[in-house]
């Protein structure tokens, strides 16, 4: 009788632990979790969850939005894509320099912002944590920007990764085209993140 009660007690405790851990993980509250780790859409390494900002959002999605500070606008107003790796599949790191390049986007306006490992803006004073359609593509549909912890030469579009550690990039597409909402993998050609060099690389 005692053994049976012990087994039941152990099973209940295990269920509480596993259930609590899975709930924290799915809600993005687990240490290191990113807001779009569970996105239902991926386009060339950029992930998104089109349930964000919609009535279809489940409690876990709503918790991730609240935890990571996303502004959950309706899909007709904005969609969000996040990238955590470069084009070679390696994590984005402050110790490396990258070329971010792209073209026209299927939306009225767009921006790309860098967030640190804690899902917050890095604590630096460079005033260069994002690029947007107004700045980089005002004269051409093709554009590029440098992601680096060091300020580049004047005239170079720049996103500062200083004090970011391991970071990610969030692409916001405002007033997206209907084609993007219907078939994102076909309508979106997302920016490329090419690693140029890293501290400690041999010449």
Tab-separated table of C-alpha atoms in Angstrom:
chain	number	residue	atom	x	y	z
A	1	UNK	CA	0.000	0.000	0.000
A	2	UNK	CA	2.817	2.357	0.932
A	3	UNK	CA	4.708	1.547	-2.267
A	4	UNK	CA	1.610	2.267	-4.363
A	5	UNK	CA	1.070	5.608	-2.608
A	6	UNK	CA	4.734	6.465	-3.121
A	7	UNK	CA	4.468	5.670	-6.830
A	8	UNK	CA	1.359	7.825	-7.173
A	9	UNK	CA	3.051	10.644	-5.289
A	10	UNK	CA	6.163	10.397	-7.432
A	11	UNK	CA	4.062	10.375	-10.610
A	12	UNK	CA	2.126	13.451	-9.494
A	13	UNK	CA	5.327	15.306	-8.591
A	14	UNK	CA	6.926	14.386	-11.910
A	15	UNK	CA	3.819	15.589	-13.753
A	16	UNK	CA	3.897	18.922	-11.939
A	17	UNK	CA	7.592	19.410	-12.715
A	18	UNK	CA	7.314	18.444	-16.390
A	19	UNK	CA	4.058	20.364	-16.879
A	20	UNK	CA	5.437	23.489	-15.245
A	21	UNK	CA	8.683	23.318	-17.203
A	22	UNK	CA	6.887	22.809	-20.534
A	23	UNK	CA	4.508	25.690	-19.800
A	24	UNK	CA	7.431	28.010	-19.033
A	25	UNK	CA	9.251	26.864	-22.181
A	26	UNK	CA	6.256	27.286	-24.490
A	27	UNK	CA	5.486	30.684	-22.972
A	28	UNK	CA	9.029	31.875	-23.646
A	29	UNK	CA	9.741	32.261	-19.922
A	30	UNK	CA	12.484	29.640	-19.847
A	31	UNK	CA	15.984	31.195	-19.570
A	32	UNK	CA	17.364	31.925	-23.037
A	33	UNK	CA	14.040	31.488	-24.805
A	34	UNK	CA	13.320	33.850	-27.705
A	35	UNK	CA	9.919	35.306	-28.583
A	36	UNK	CA	9.639	33.497	-31.905
A	37	UNK	CA	11.368	30.218	-31.021
A	38	UNK	CA	8.033	28.542	-31.712
A	39	UNK	CA	7.079	30.460	-34.836
A	40	UNK	CA	4.947	28.609	-37.352
A	41	UNK	CA	6.636	30.237	-40.372
A	42	UNK	CA	10.274	30.213	-41.500
A	43	UNK	CA	11.679	31.946	-44.590
A	44	UNK	CA	15.424	31.538	-45.240
A	45	UNK	CA	16.336	31.512	-41.554
A	46	UNK	CA	13.864	34.221	-40.474
A	47	UNK	CA	11.109	32.923	-38.189
A	48	UNK	CA	7.668	34.354	-37.528
A	49	UNK	CA	4.454	33.512	-35.752
A	50	UNK	CA	1.459	34.934	-37.608
A	51	UNK	CA	-0.709	34.180	-34.574
A	52	UNK	CA	0.883	37.157	-32.802
A	53	UNK	CA	-1.640	39.963	-32.714
A	54	UNK	CA	-4.483	37.733	-33.898
A	55	UNK	CA	-7.546	36.318	-32.163
A	56	UNK	CA	-6.069	32.857	-32.774
A	57	UNK	CA	-3.201	33.512	-30.362
A	58	UNK	CA	-3.147	30.889	-27.616
A	59	UNK	CA	-2.206	31.657	-23.984
A	60	UNK	CA	1.415	30.642	-24.614
A	61	UNK	CA	1.728	33.060	-27.544
A	62	UNK	CA	0.177	35.857	-25.494
A	63	UNK	CA	2.639	35.118	-22.662
A	64	UNK	CA	5.614	35.281	-25.064
A	65	UNK	CA	4.408	38.624	-26.408
A	66	UNK	CA	4.031	40.018	-22.898
A	67	UNK	CA	7.346	38.582	-21.679
A	68	UNK	CA	9.461	39.853	-24.577
A	69	UNK	CA	7.783	43.203	-25.097
A	70	UNK	CA	6.567	42.656	-28.657
A	71	UNK	CA	3.951	45.102	-29.842
A	72	UNK	CA	1.355	42.602	-31.017
A	73	UNK	CA	-0.357	44.571	-33.777
A	74	UNK	CA	-2.927	42.907	-35.997
A	75	UNK	CA	-1.427	41.100	-39.016
A	76	UNK	CA	-2.911	43.663	-41.375
A	77	UNK	CA	-0.851	46.309	-39.556
A	78	UNK	CA	2.444	44.508	-38.953
A	79	UNK	CA	4.169	41.128	-39.009
A	80	UNK	CA	7.448	40.238	-37.327
A	81	UNK	CA	10.341	38.001	-38.325
A	82	UNK	CA	13.340	37.181	-36.127
A	83	UNK	CA	16.752	35.778	-37.017
A	84	UNK	CA	19.320	34.411	-34.571
A	85	UNK	CA	21.969	33.036	-36.957
A	86	UNK	CA	24.067	34.192	-39.900
A	87	UNK	CA	23.837	32.758	-43.417
A	88	UNK	CA	26.140	29.904	-42.375
A	89	UNK	CA	23.874	28.949	-39.483
A	90	UNK	CA	26.172	30.270	-36.741
A	91	UNK	CA	24.775	32.308	-33.804
A	92	UNK	CA	24.982	36.090	-34.189
A	93	UNK	CA	27.686	37.406	-31.835
A	94	UNK	CA	29.037	40.771	-30.766
A	95	UNK	CA	32.571	39.520	-31.528
A	96	UNK	CA	31.795	39.302	-35.250
A	97	UNK	CA	31.063	41.738	-38.064
A	98	UNK	CA	28.260	41.090	-40.533
A	99	UNK	CA	26.916	42.524	-43.749
A	100	UNK	CA	23.129	42.807	-43.719
A	101	UNK	CA	21.770	43.221	-47.242
A	102	UNK	CA	18.428	43.077	-48.949
A	103	UNK	CA	16.023	44.715	-51.345
A	104	UNK	CA	12.422	45.814	-51.565
A	105	UNK	CA	10.028	44.395	-48.983
A	106	UNK	CA	6.372	43.372	-49.472
A	107	UNK	CA	5.107	46.056	-47.090
A	108	UNK	CA	4.519	49.785	-46.887
A	109	UNK	CA	7.456	50.251	-44.508
A	110	UNK	CA	9.963	48.090	-42.644
A	111	UNK	CA	12.634	48.201	-39.959
A	112	UNK	CA	15.292	45.842	-38.579
A	113	UNK	CA	16.324	46.133	-34.928
A	114	UNK	CA	19.047	44.358	-32.942
A	115	UNK	CA	18.206	42.852	-29.536
A	116	UNK	CA	20.621	41.321	-27.037
A	117	UNK	CA	20.464	37.877	-25.449
A	118	UNK	CA	18.012	39.202	-22.860
A	119	UNK	CA	15.587	40.329	-25.620
A	120	UNK	CA	16.308	43.968	-24.746
A	121	UNK	CA	18.109	46.729	-26.610
A	122	UNK	CA	21.862	46.607	-25.865
A	123	UNK	CA	23.047	49.121	-23.295
A	124	UNK	CA	25.271	51.303	-25.447
A	125	UNK	CA	25.232	54.944	-26.506
A	126	UNK	CA	25.860	54.510	-30.235
A	127	UNK	CA	22.293	55.465	-31.271
A	128	UNK	CA	22.536	52.877	-34.031
A	129	UNK	CA	20.410	49.888	-33.087
A	130	UNK	CA	18.268	49.694	-36.211
A	131	UNK	CA	17.933	50.476	-39.887
A	132	UNK	CA	14.723	51.108	-41.778
A	133	UNK	CA	13.212	51.733	-45.178
A	134	UNK	CA	13.500	55.489	-44.848
A	135	UNK	CA	17.218	55.436	-44.103
A	136	UNK	CA	18.855	52.702	-46.176
A	137	UNK	CA	16.619	52.384	-49.228
A	138	UNK	CA	15.684	55.972	-49.939
A	139	UNK	CA	17.729	56.046	-53.146
A	140	UNK	CA	17.677	52.393	-54.217
A	141	UNK	CA	15.751	49.190	-53.608
A	142	UNK	CA	19.046	47.383	-53.001
A	143	UNK	CA	20.642	48.245	-49.679
A	144	UNK	CA	23.192	47.017	-47.145
A	145	UNK	CA	24.265	47.817	-43.605
A	146	UNK	CA	27.162	46.801	-41.388
A	147	UNK	CA	26.511	45.066	-38.066
A	148	UNK	CA	29.517	45.657	-35.854
A	149	UNK	CA	30.562	46.603	-32.335
A	150	UNK	CA	32.833	49.290	-33.818
A	151	UNK	CA	31.702	52.449	-35.596
A	152	UNK	CA	32.446	52.194	-39.339
A	153	UNK	CA	33.592	54.854	-41.772
A	154	UNK	CA	31.193	57.789	-42.254
A	155	UNK	CA	28.480	57.137	-44.802
A	156	UNK	CA	28.085	53.452	-43.909
A	157	UNK	CA	24.679	52.341	-42.648
A	158	UNK	CA	25.385	50.719	-39.302
A	159	UNK	CA	23.733	48.632	-36.589
A	160	UNK	CA	25.781	48.623	-33.403
A	161	UNK	CA	26.217	45.279	-31.632
A	162	UNK	CA	28.334	46.733	-28.831
A	163	UNK	CA	27.374	45.205	-25.462
A	164	UNK	CA	24.891	42.877	-27.207
A	165	UNK	CA	26.635	39.548	-26.546
A	166	UNK	CA	24.749	36.885	-28.497
A	167	UNK	CA	21.997	38.775	-30.297
A	168	UNK	CA	19.128	38.479	-32.730
A	169	UNK	CA	17.561	40.680	-35.375
A	170	UNK	CA	13.864	41.510	-35.628
A	171	UNK	CA	12.385	42.485	-38.985
A	172	UNK	CA	9.126	44.406	-38.733
A	173	UNK	CA	6.970	44.718	-41.843
A	174	UNK	CA	4.293	47.386	-41.471
A	175	UNK	CA	1.085	47.207	-43.554
A	176	UNK	CA	2.215	43.998	-45.271
A	177	UNK	CA	1.013	43.095	-48.744
A	178	UNK	CA	-1.780	40.557	-49.031
A	179	UNK	CA	0.601	38.238	-50.879
A	180	UNK	CA	2.894	38.150	-47.842
A	181	UNK	CA	0.046	37.231	-45.511
A	182	UNK	CA	-1.215	34.540	-47.886
A	183	UNK	CA	2.123	32.946	-48.870
A	184	UNK	CA	5.089	34.391	-46.934
A	185	UNK	CA	7.641	31.932	-48.306
A	186	UNK	CA	6.817	33.048	-51.847
A	187	UNK	CA	6.305	36.766	-51.285
A	188	UNK	CA	9.226	37.561	-48.968
A	189	UNK	CA	12.885	37.669	-49.953
A	190	UNK	CA	14.348	38.427	-46.521
A	191	UNK	CA	17.665	40.147	-45.870
A	192	UNK	CA	20.878	38.116	-45.912
A	193	UNK	CA	23.193	38.171	-42.884
A	194	UNK	CA	26.735	37.439	-44.076
A	195	UNK	CA	29.517	37.050	-41.523
A	196	UNK	CA	32.572	39.070	-42.570
A	197	UNK	CA	34.997	38.414	-39.722
A	198	UNK	CA	35.226	37.569	-36.020
A	199	UNK	CA	37.665	38.506	-33.307
A	200	UNK	CA	40.393	35.886	-33.127
A	201	UNK	CA	40.158	34.919	-36.802
A	202	UNK	CA	43.553	34.152	-38.336
A	203	UNK	CA	44.496	36.321	-41.325
